[in-house]
Amino acid sequence: MATGLGGALLNGALRFADRTDWIARPLNRYMIGKTVSVARYRPHPLSTVHDYPSWRGLTDTAYSGRHLKPAPARSQPPVEAVQALFRRRTTTPRLCPKSTCLFPAFAQYLTDGFIRTETDDTIPDRLKRTTSNHEIDLCPLYGRTREQTDALRLRSATPGERGRLRSQMIDGEEYAPFLYKDGQRDPAFDVLDKPLGLQRPGGPDDPTAPDPERRDTIFAFGGDRANASPQVAMINTLLLREHNRLAGEIETAHPDWDDDRVFETARNTVIVIFIKIVVEEYINHISPMPFHFRADPKAVWRADWNRPNWITTEFSLLYRWHALVPDAFVWSEKVVPLAEILMDNTHLLKGGIAGLARDLSAQPAWEIAPHNTADALLHIEAASILQGRECDLASYAEYRDYVDLPRPRSFADITSDAETAAELKALYGKPENVEFYPGLFMEDRMPNSPLPSLIMRMVAVDAFSQALPNPLLSEHVFKEPTFSKPGWTAINETKTLGDLVKRNTPGGSGADIYMTRRDWQEED
C-alpha cells in the first residue's frame, strides 16, 4: 500500500475503482498483467535437466523449470548454521497481524496439489524432479492419474448416485472412505500414492506399525499429502462434499446424463470454484493493496503470458511458509501441540469441518520472520536449504534483481533485525552471497501483507500465471454448458471457503470462516 499524500490519493482511487464495476474490470486485467510481467514468460529456456537449453530440458516435465540459470556457489556455510537462522530465539513467537491459521492451511493444500518434489530416494536427481501435473487440477481430491481417479469414483448408474466420489457418513457428516480396513490397506485403493508421513518402522502397510488409531483415520484421498494434517484433510473433505452436492444437482437437472458426464461436469465446476477462491480470497489476503483482484478469465484470453504451466524449482521453495504454522492449535478449547496433529484425522472427525474451520479462523498465524519457525518444522528448513543447493540456485540478490526489486547493498537491506543481520554477515560475508532460500525468509514482512517482498513478488507472478491459464478458463471452454446451469450458478456464487462451509456442513455458516484476522488494521 502506498504511503504519504500521494499514496493516500492513490489508495482512495483504488478503493473507488474497487467499488465501481466498469472501472474495476479493466483495471483488474491491467494490474494482473502488470504483476505477471515483472518476470520472463514461459517457456523458460532452462529446467533442472541441464544447465544449457536442450530438447529434453524444454519438454521433460518430470523435472522442474527454472527462472534463472544455475549458479553453483564456491563455498557455503554449514546447513546447521543456516538452519539456526530459522530457530526461535524466545518462548514467545511473533504473530502475524493479518493472517489466521486458515491461511497457512489453505496455502499448504493449494501447493501440495502442484508443487510436488519427487520423494523416492532411489531416483537420481530426486530434488530436481517433480511428480506434478503442473496444473491446478485438484489432484489431492481427484488423483494424479486416470487410474487413481477411477479408484476414487463411486461409478454408479443408479439414479441418485451418478457422478459421485466414494464417501462414507460418520455422525451425519460426509467423509472420504478410510484407506485402511481391518488393519490392512484397502485393496480397492492400491493404485493411490502412499500417504507421506505414515512411514514408520515396519512400513506403512504393516498392521503392527505404531499408532494404529492414527493410521486408521487416514482417508483414501487422491493426494499423498492430503492427510498431512487435519486442517488440510478438512479442505479436501469440503471439496469432496461440494463435488457430490453438485453431482446431485447436475443429475437432477440432466436426468438423461450418464455417470461419466455428471462426474466430469461436477469436476469441471469444483476446479473452477477452487481457482476462484485462490484468486478472490487467498491472493487478495496476500495483497497489500486496497483493490480486490477478480478471477476474471478474460484477463488472460489475449495476454502474452498465457502459456502452458510448468512449475519451477524456485516456486517449490519460496512456498515453504513453515513460520506461519504455530507450535500448537486451539481446537474445541483444547490446546493440541503441532507434533500431535500430524497425520491424525481424529481431530477433524471429532470437531467436524465447520468447527475446525472456525477454530482455525479464530487463531492468529505466526509471522514469517527470522527465528520464528516451530521446532517440529525445523528439519524441513534444513531440507529446503539442501534442495536449493542441490539445484544450484542463483543468489537471493540475483532473484531480487530478476523481479525488479533492488539488490541488497548491506545486510540491513535484507532485515531490520540487527542480530539477524549480524548472523547473516558472519555466515555469508557479503549480501550478494546470501542464498535464495534463507534470503527469502530473513526479509521483513511487507506492511498489509503476511509475506516479505521477494516472496510476495514471485508468488504473485506465478500464482496468476499458473491459475488463470487453466484450460477450463479458456475463451472457448469457460461457458455455462461446460459446467451445467447448477455448476455455473455455483461458480458465480462462490468467492471464499466460507461459502463452501455454508452449503456443505450441517447448519454451517461462512460468516466466521476467514483468512484475515477480524482485528487486523491497515498499517501505514
mmCIF file of C-alpha atoms in Angstrom, residues 182-479:
data_model
loop_
_atom_site.group_PDB
_atom_site.id
_atom_site.type_symbol
_atom_site.label_atom_id
_atom_site.label_comp_id
_atom_site.label_asym_id
_atom_site.label_seq_id
_atom_site.Cartn_x
_atom_site.Cartn_y
_atom_site.Cartn_z
ATOM 1 C CA ASP A 182 -9.464 -54.164 9.326
ATOM 2 C CA GLY A 183 -5.869 -53.067 9.898
ATOM 3 C CA GLN A 184 -4.855 -53.553 6.259
ATOM 4 C CA ARG A 185 -4.710 -51.141 3.353
ATOM 5 C CA ASP A 186 -7.983 -51.466 1.430
ATOM 6 C CA PRO A 187 -7.089 -53.173 -1.885
ATOM 7 C CA ALA A 188 -9.678 -51.010 -3.655
ATOM 8 C CA PHE A 189 -7.207 -48.135 -3.258
ATOM 9 C CA ASP A 190 -3.949 -49.890 -4.110
ATOM 10 C CA VAL A 191 -3.403 -47.536 -7.050
ATOM 11 C CA LEU A 192 -3.321 -44.448 -4.805
ATOM 12 C CA ASP A 193 0.003 -42.953 -3.745
ATOM 13 C CA LYS A 194 1.087 -43.940 -0.246
ATOM 14 C CA PRO A 195 0.479 -41.085 2.208
ATOM 15 C CA LEU A 196 3.629 -39.178 3.090
ATOM 16 C CA GLY A 197 4.356 -39.103 6.791
ATOM 17 C CA LEU A 198 2.948 -42.526 7.551
ATOM 18 C CA GLN A 199 6.238 -44.325 7.000
ATOM 19 C CA ARG A 200 7.334 -45.779 10.325
ATOM 20 C CA PRO A 201 9.445 -48.745 11.359
ATOM 21 C CA GLY A 202 7.690 -51.802 9.996
ATOM 22 C CA GLY A 203 6.341 -49.999 6.944
ATOM 23 C CA PRO A 204 3.087 -48.078 6.352
ATOM 24 C CA ASP A 205 1.129 -51.196 5.346
ATOM 25 C CA ASP A 206 2.272 -53.326 8.278
ATOM 26 C CA PRO A 207 -0.596 -53.788 10.772
ATOM 27 C CA THR A 208 1.990 -53.951 13.566
ATOM 28 C CA ALA A 209 3.254 -50.433 12.758
ATOM 29 C CA PRO A 210 2.956 -47.989 15.672
ATOM 30 C CA ASP A 211 -0.059 -45.784 16.288
ATOM 31 C CA PRO A 212 -2.878 -47.806 14.685
ATOM 32 C CA GLU A 213 -5.507 -45.274 15.827
ATOM 33 C CA ARG A 214 -3.828 -42.532 13.816
ATOM 34 C CA ARG A 215 -3.285 -44.848 10.844
ATOM 35 C CA ASP A 216 -6.932 -45.915 10.796
ATOM 36 C CA THR A 217 -8.160 -42.321 10.374
ATOM 37 C CA ILE A 218 -6.229 -41.844 7.126
ATOM 38 C CA PHE A 219 -8.653 -41.105 4.281
ATOM 39 C CA ALA A 220 -8.472 -42.549 0.759
ATOM 40 C CA PHE A 221 -7.548 -39.260 -0.935
ATOM 41 C CA GLY A 222 -6.082 -38.600 -4.358
ATOM 42 C CA GLY A 223 -3.076 -36.785 -2.901
ATOM 43 C CA ASP A 224 -0.295 -38.353 -0.851
ATOM 44 C CA ARG A 225 -0.058 -35.107 1.165
ATOM 45 C CA ALA A 226 -3.790 -34.544 1.718
ATOM 46 C CA ASN A 227 -3.736 -36.392 5.070
ATOM 47 C CA ALA A 228 -0.710 -34.443 6.345
ATOM 48 C CA SER A 229 -2.766 -32.594 8.966
ATOM 49 C CA PRO A 230 -6.437 -32.354 9.954
ATOM 50 C CA GLN A 231 -6.723 -28.844 8.516
ATOM 51 C CA VAL A 232 -5.515 -29.992 5.098
ATOM 52 C CA ALA A 233 -7.792 -33.056 5.218
ATOM 53 C CA MET A 234 -10.613 -30.656 6.145
ATOM 54 C CA ILE A 235 -10.235 -28.691 2.913
ATOM 55 C CA ASN A 236 -10.107 -31.845 0.788
ATOM 56 C CA THR A 237 -13.206 -33.180 2.565
ATOM 57 C CA LEU A 238 -15.012 -29.886 1.994
ATOM 58 C CA LEU A 239 -14.287 -30.112 -1.739
ATOM 59 C CA LEU A 240 -15.411 -33.762 -1.811
ATOM 60 C CA ARG A 241 -18.752 -32.702 -0.335
ATOM 61 C CA GLU A 242 -19.058 -29.869 -2.840
ATOM 62 C CA HIS A 243 -18.391 -32.291 -5.698
ATOM 63 C CA ASN A 244 -21.040 -34.742 -4.541
ATOM 64 C CA ARG A 245 -23.530 -31.947 -3.799
ATOM 65 C CA LEU A 246 -23.069 -30.565 -7.310
ATOM 66 C CA ALA A 247 -23.296 -34.027 -8.858
ATOM 67 C CA GLY A 248 -26.719 -34.369 -7.245
ATOM 68 C CA GLU A 249 -27.895 -31.021 -8.605
ATOM 69 C CA ILE A 250 -26.470 -31.718 -12.060
ATOM 70 C CA GLU A 251 -28.074 -35.163 -12.222
ATOM 71 C CA THR A 252 -31.439 -33.670 -11.215
ATOM 72 C CA ALA A 253 -31.136 -31.013 -13.929
ATOM 73 C CA HIS A 254 -29.993 -33.593 -16.528
ATOM 74 C CA PRO A 255 -31.528 -36.992 -15.702
ATOM 75 C CA ASP A 256 -30.529 -38.253 -19.171
ATOM 76 C CA TRP A 257 -26.779 -37.755 -18.482
ATOM 77 C CA ASP A 258 -24.743 -40.830 -17.642
ATOM 78 C CA ASP A 259 -22.367 -41.264 -14.711
ATOM 79 C CA ASP A 260 -19.317 -40.053 -16.654
ATOM 80 C CA ARG A 261 -20.881 -36.820 -17.827
ATOM 81 C CA VAL A 262 -22.267 -35.928 -14.420
ATOM 82 C CA PHE A 263 -18.879 -36.649 -12.820
ATOM 83 C CA GLU A 264 -16.843 -34.686 -15.367
ATOM 84 C CA THR A 265 -19.187 -31.702 -15.210
ATOM 85 C CA ALA A 266 -19.048 -31.604 -11.413
ATOM 86 C CA ARG A 267 -15.256 -31.938 -11.571
ATOM 87 C CA ASN A 268 -15.000 -29.038 -14.043
ATOM 88 C CA THR A 269 -17.061 -26.911 -11.697
ATOM 89 C CA VAL A 270 -15.190 -27.695 -8.492
ATOM 90 C CA ILE A 271 -11.805 -26.942 -10.098
ATOM 91 C CA VAL A 272 -13.009 -23.513 -11.240
ATOM 92 C CA ILE A 273 -14.629 -22.819 -7.859
ATOM 93 C CA PHE A 274 -11.281 -23.597 -6.239
ATOM 94 C CA ILE A 275 -9.423 -21.255 -8.609
ATOM 95 C CA LYS A 276 -11.908 -18.506 -7.759
ATOM 96 C CA ILE A 277 -11.174 -18.960 -4.060
ATOM 97 C CA VAL A 278 -7.433 -18.905 -4.813
ATOM 98 C CA VAL A 279 -7.711 -15.528 -6.506
ATOM 99 C CA GLU A 280 -10.587 -13.831 -4.718
ATOM 100 C CA GLU A 281 -9.834 -14.848 -1.129
ATOM 101 C CA TYR A 282 -6.285 -16.187 -0.926
ATOM 102 C CA ILE A 283 -4.429 -13.801 -3.265
ATOM 103 C CA ASN A 284 -6.450 -10.846 -2.016
ATOM 104 C CA HIS A 285 -5.436 -11.772 1.517
ATOM 105 C CA ILE A 286 -1.779 -11.761 0.454
ATOM 106 C CA SER A 287 -2.042 -8.491 -1.461
ATOM 107 C CA PRO A 288 -1.288 -5.275 0.462
ATOM 108 C CA MET A 289 -3.466 -3.184 -1.876
ATOM 109 C CA PRO A 290 -6.982 -1.887 -1.162
ATOM 110 C CA PHE A 291 -8.120 -3.220 -4.560
ATOM 111 C CA HIS A 292 -9.561 -6.744 -4.760
ATOM 112 C CA PHE A 293 -8.451 -8.913 -7.667
ATOM 113 C CA ARG A 294 -11.131 -10.764 -9.628
ATOM 114 C CA ALA A 295 -10.798 -14.259 -11.086
ATOM 115 C CA ASP A 296 -11.814 -12.919 -14.484
ATOM 116 C CA PRO A 297 -10.845 -15.364 -17.260
ATOM 117 C CA LYS A 298 -10.885 -12.514 -19.779
ATOM 118 C CA ALA A 299 -7.738 -11.182 -18.112
ATOM 119 C CA VAL A 300 -5.742 -13.944 -19.784
ATOM 120 C CA TRP A 301 -7.527 -14.580 -23.088
ATOM 121 C CA ARG A 302 -5.418 -12.089 -25.045
ATOM 122 C CA ALA A 303 -2.424 -11.965 -22.717
ATOM 123 C CA ASP A 304 1.108 -12.621 -23.976
ATOM 124 C CA TRP A 305 1.799 -14.602 -20.788
ATOM 125 C CA ASN A 306 -0.980 -17.136 -21.426
ATOM 126 C CA ARG A 307 1.317 -20.143 -21.782
ATOM 127 C CA PRO A 308 1.251 -23.807 -20.662
ATOM 128 C CA ASN A 309 2.137 -24.279 -16.998
ATOM 129 C CA TRP A 310 5.424 -25.672 -15.766
ATOM 130 C CA ILE A 311 6.263 -25.425 -12.071
ATOM 131 C CA THR A 312 9.724 -24.033 -11.346
ATOM 132 C CA THR A 313 12.205 -25.198 -8.749
ATOM 133 C CA GLU A 314 12.213 -21.685 -7.248
ATOM 134 C CA PHE A 315 8.438 -21.803 -6.812
ATOM 135 C CA SER A 316 8.710 -25.111 -4.964
ATOM 136 C CA LEU A 317 10.991 -23.472 -2.387
ATOM 137 C CA LEU A 318 9.541 -19.996 -1.927
ATOM 138 C CA TYR A 319 6.213 -21.527 -0.864
ATOM 139 C CA ARG A 320 7.575 -23.189 2.277
ATOM 140 C CA TRP A 321 5.926 -20.920 4.793
ATOM 141 C CA HIS A 322 6.609 -23.002 7.894
ATOM 142 C CA ALA A 323 6.984 -19.947 10.136
ATOM 143 C CA LEU A 324 3.250 -19.255 9.736
ATOM 144 C CA VAL A 325 2.389 -22.513 11.495
ATOM 145 C CA PRO A 326 2.112 -22.306 15.321
ATOM 146 C CA ASP A 327 3.584 -24.968 17.564
ATOM 147 C CA ALA A 328 0.118 -25.673 18.997
ATOM 148 C CA PHE A 329 -3.512 -25.267 17.928
ATOM 149 C CA VAL A 330 -6.595 -24.459 19.961
ATOM 150 C CA TRP A 331 -9.365 -26.812 18.867
ATOM 151 C CA SER A 332 -12.623 -27.123 20.797
ATOM 152 C CA GLU A 333 -10.977 -25.074 23.564
ATOM 153 C CA LYS A 334 -8.193 -27.642 23.906
ATOM 154 C CA VAL A 335 -4.533 -26.894 23.176
ATOM 155 C CA VAL A 336 -3.067 -29.533 20.845
ATOM 156 C CA PRO A 337 0.710 -29.490 20.114
ATOM 157 C CA LEU A 338 1.665 -29.411 16.444
ATOM 158 C CA ALA A 339 3.580 -32.678 16.687
ATOM 159 C CA GLU A 340 0.409 -34.436 17.838
ATOM 160 C CA ILE A 341 -1.800 -33.431 14.911
ATOM 161 C CA LEU A 342 0.371 -34.642 12.036
ATOM 162 C CA MET A 343 -1.316 -37.485 10.140
ATOM 163 C CA ASP A 344 -4.098 -37.587 12.743
ATOM 164 C CA ASN A 345 -7.605 -37.011 11.414
ATOM 165 C CA THR A 346 -9.283 -37.795 14.731
ATOM 166 C CA HIS A 347 -9.310 -34.043 15.366
ATOM 167 C CA LEU A 348 -11.327 -33.496 12.170
ATOM 168 C CA LEU A 349 -13.717 -36.351 12.908
ATOM 169 C CA LYS A 350 -14.355 -35.060 16.440
ATOM 170 C CA GLY A 351 -14.732 -31.370 15.595
ATOM 171 C CA GLY A 352 -16.253 -31.576 12.122
ATOM 172 C CA ILE A 353 -15.451 -29.265 9.230
ATOM 173 C CA ALA A 354 -17.339 -26.220 10.490
ATOM 174 C CA GLY A 355 -15.885 -26.464 13.989
ATOM 175 C CA LEU A 356 -12.311 -26.941 12.797
ATOM 176 C CA ALA A 357 -12.609 -24.107 10.243
ATOM 177 C CA ARG A 358 -13.969 -21.765 12.928
ATOM 178 C CA ASP A 359 -11.155 -22.650 15.311
ATOM 179 C CA LEU A 360 -8.525 -22.047 12.625
ATOM 180 C CA SER A 361 -10.149 -18.699 11.785
ATOM 181 C CA ALA A 362 -10.076 -17.634 15.433
ATOM 182 C CA GLN A 363 -6.356 -18.313 15.946
ATOM 183 C CA PRO A 364 -3.627 -15.959 14.629
ATOM 184 C CA ALA A 365 -0.938 -17.467 12.446
ATOM 185 C CA TRP A 366 2.675 -16.843 13.317
ATOM 186 C CA GLU A 367 4.700 -14.349 11.316
ATOM 187 C CA ILE A 368 7.133 -15.202 8.545
ATOM 188 C CA ALA A 369 10.261 -13.789 10.140
ATOM 189 C CA PRO A 370 13.767 -14.789 11.222
ATOM 190 C CA HIS A 371 13.931 -17.073 14.246
ATOM 191 C CA ASN A 372 10.207 -17.882 14.212
ATOM 192 C CA THR A 373 9.806 -21.470 12.955
ATOM 193 C CA ALA A 374 8.315 -24.060 15.294
ATOM 194 C CA ASP A 375 10.794 -26.710 16.456
ATOM 195 C CA ALA A 376 8.736 -29.519 14.872
ATOM 196 C CA LEU A 377 9.286 -27.982 11.412
ATOM 197 C CA LEU A 378 12.970 -27.012 11.612
ATOM 198 C CA HIS A 379 14.064 -30.198 9.850
ATOM 199 C CA ILE A 380 12.099 -29.085 6.773
ATOM 200 C CA GLU A 381 14.000 -25.786 6.757
ATOM 201 C CA ALA A 382 17.259 -27.744 6.638
ATOM 202 C CA ALA A 383 15.949 -29.949 3.830
ATOM 203 C CA SER A 384 14.909 -26.846 1.875
ATOM 204 C CA ILE A 385 18.365 -25.287 2.211
ATOM 205 C CA LEU A 386 19.852 -28.518 0.856
ATOM 206 C CA GLN A 387 17.385 -28.583 -2.038
ATOM 207 C CA GLY A 388 18.338 -25.064 -3.088
ATOM 208 C CA ARG A 389 21.990 -26.110 -3.112
ATOM 209 C CA GLU A 390 21.293 -29.340 -4.997
ATOM 210 C CA CYS A 391 19.534 -27.306 -7.684
ATOM 211 C CA ASP A 392 22.388 -24.727 -7.799
ATOM 212 C CA LEU A 393 20.009 -21.808 -7.441
ATOM 213 C CA ALA A 394 21.298 -18.318 -8.044
ATOM 214 C CA SER A 395 21.720 -15.986 -5.094
ATOM 215 C CA TYR A 396 18.975 -14.135 -3.277
ATOM 216 C CA ALA A 397 20.301 -10.859 -4.733
ATOM 217 C CA GLU A 398 20.047 -12.205 -8.289
ATOM 218 C CA TYR A 399 16.389 -13.089 -7.802
ATOM 219 C CA ARG A 400 15.563 -9.662 -6.400
ATOM 220 C CA ASP A 401 17.130 -8.138 -9.484
ATOM 221 C CA TYR A 402 15.209 -10.565 -11.722
ATOM 222 C CA VAL A 403 11.817 -9.318 -10.484
ATOM 223 C CA ASP A 404 12.758 -5.613 -10.436
ATOM 224 C CA LEU A 405 13.478 -5.281 -6.735
ATOM 225 C CA PRO A 406 16.682 -3.514 -5.599
ATOM 226 C CA ARG A 407 19.688 -5.658 -4.770
ATOM 227 C CA PRO A 408 20.708 -5.525 -1.100
ATOM 228 C CA ARG A 409 23.772 -3.325 -0.553
ATOM 229 C CA SER A 410 24.043 -4.213 3.107
ATOM 230 C CA PHE A 411 22.639 -6.864 5.412
ATOM 231 C CA ALA A 412 20.397 -4.169 6.885
ATOM 232 C CA ASP A 413 18.721 -4.031 3.455
ATOM 233 C CA ILE A 414 17.667 -7.643 3.979
ATOM 234 C CA THR A 415 16.415 -7.415 7.554
ATOM 235 C CA SER A 416 15.839 -4.661 10.088
ATOM 236 C CA ASP A 417 16.647 -7.140 12.875
ATOM 237 C CA ALA A 418 20.198 -6.188 13.809
ATOM 238 C CA GLU A 419 21.011 -9.550 15.381
ATOM 239 C CA THR A 420 19.847 -11.455 12.272
ATOM 240 C CA ALA A 421 21.795 -9.061 10.025
ATOM 241 C CA ALA A 422 24.931 -9.784 12.082
ATOM 242 C CA GLU A 423 24.318 -13.533 11.799
ATOM 243 C CA LEU A 424 23.941 -13.246 8.013
ATOM 244 C CA LYS A 425 27.165 -11.274 7.806
ATOM 245 C CA ALA A 426 29.011 -13.890 9.867
ATOM 246 C CA LEU A 427 27.699 -16.668 7.613
ATOM 247 C CA TYR A 428 27.972 -15.077 4.168
ATOM 248 C CA GLY A 429 30.406 -12.160 4.425
ATOM 249 C CA LYS A 430 28.684 -10.108 1.706
ATOM 250 C CA PRO A 431 24.955 -9.564 0.945
ATOM 251 C CA GLU A 432 25.421 -10.866 -2.603
ATOM 252 C CA ASN A 433 26.487 -14.256 -1.210
ATOM 253 C CA VAL A 434 23.220 -14.910 0.662
ATOM 254 C CA GLU A 435 21.454 -17.982 -0.686
ATOM 255 C CA PHE A 436 17.998 -17.806 -2.255
ATOM 256 C CA TYR A 437 16.082 -19.816 0.343
ATOM 257 C CA PRO A 438 17.316 -18.196 3.576
ATOM 258 C CA GLY A 439 17.260 -14.760 1.964
ATOM 259 C CA LEU A 440 13.566 -15.120 1.175
ATOM 260 C CA PHE A 441 12.640 -15.691 4.794
ATOM 261 C CA MET A 442 15.021 -13.276 6.518
ATOM 262 C CA GLU A 443 13.354 -10.276 4.877
ATOM 263 C CA ASP A 444 10.952 -8.058 6.801
ATOM 264 C CA ARG A 445 7.259 -8.677 6.255
ATOM 265 C CA MET A 446 5.625 -6.127 3.950
ATOM 266 C CA PRO A 447 3.048 -3.849 5.599
ATOM 267 C CA ASN A 448 -0.519 -5.066 5.000
ATOM 268 C CA SER A 449 0.640 -8.461 3.764
ATOM 269 C CA PRO A 450 1.659 -11.654 5.554
ATOM 270 C CA LEU A 451 4.644 -12.013 3.208
ATOM 271 C CA PRO A 452 8.096 -10.452 2.726
ATOM 272 C CA SER A 453 8.637 -8.531 -0.520
ATOM 273 C CA LEU A 454 10.538 -11.054 -2.685
ATOM 274 C CA ILE A 455 8.227 -13.927 -1.771
ATOM 275 C CA MET A 456 5.172 -11.796 -2.467
ATOM 276 C CA ARG A 457 6.517 -10.578 -5.819
ATOM 277 C CA MET A 458 7.357 -14.101 -7.023
ATOM 278 C CA VAL A 459 4.170 -15.670 -5.621
ATOM 279 C CA ALA A 460 2.074 -13.063 -7.431
ATOM 280 C CA VAL A 461 3.873 -13.736 -10.720
ATOM 281 C CA ASP A 462 3.462 -17.492 -10.520
ATOM 282 C CA ALA A 463 0.038 -17.577 -8.866
ATOM 283 C CA PHE A 464 -1.676 -15.543 -11.561
ATOM 284 C CA SER A 465 0.264 -17.137 -14.418
ATOM 285 C CA GLN A 466 -0.415 -20.658 -13.093
ATOM 286 C CA ALA A 467 -4.070 -20.231 -12.105
ATOM 287 C CA LEU A 468 -5.649 -18.177 -14.868
ATOM 288 C CA PRO A 469 -4.279 -20.068 -17.927
ATOM 289 C CA ASN A 470 -6.161 -23.171 -16.690
ATOM 290 C CA PRO A 471 -7.834 -24.903 -19.676
ATOM 291 C CA LEU A 472 -11.253 -24.620 -18.023
ATOM 292 C CA LEU A 473 -10.926 -20.816 -18.063
ATOM 293 C CA SER A 474 -10.053 -20.585 -21.769
ATOM 294 C CA GLU A 475 -12.172 -18.496 -24.105
ATOM 295 C CA HIS A 476 -13.792 -21.456 -25.839
ATOM 296 C CA VAL A 477 -14.385 -23.534 -22.698
ATOM 297 C CA PHE A 478 -15.477 -21.099 -19.987
ATOM 298 C CA LYS A 479 -19.166 -21.206 -20.830
#
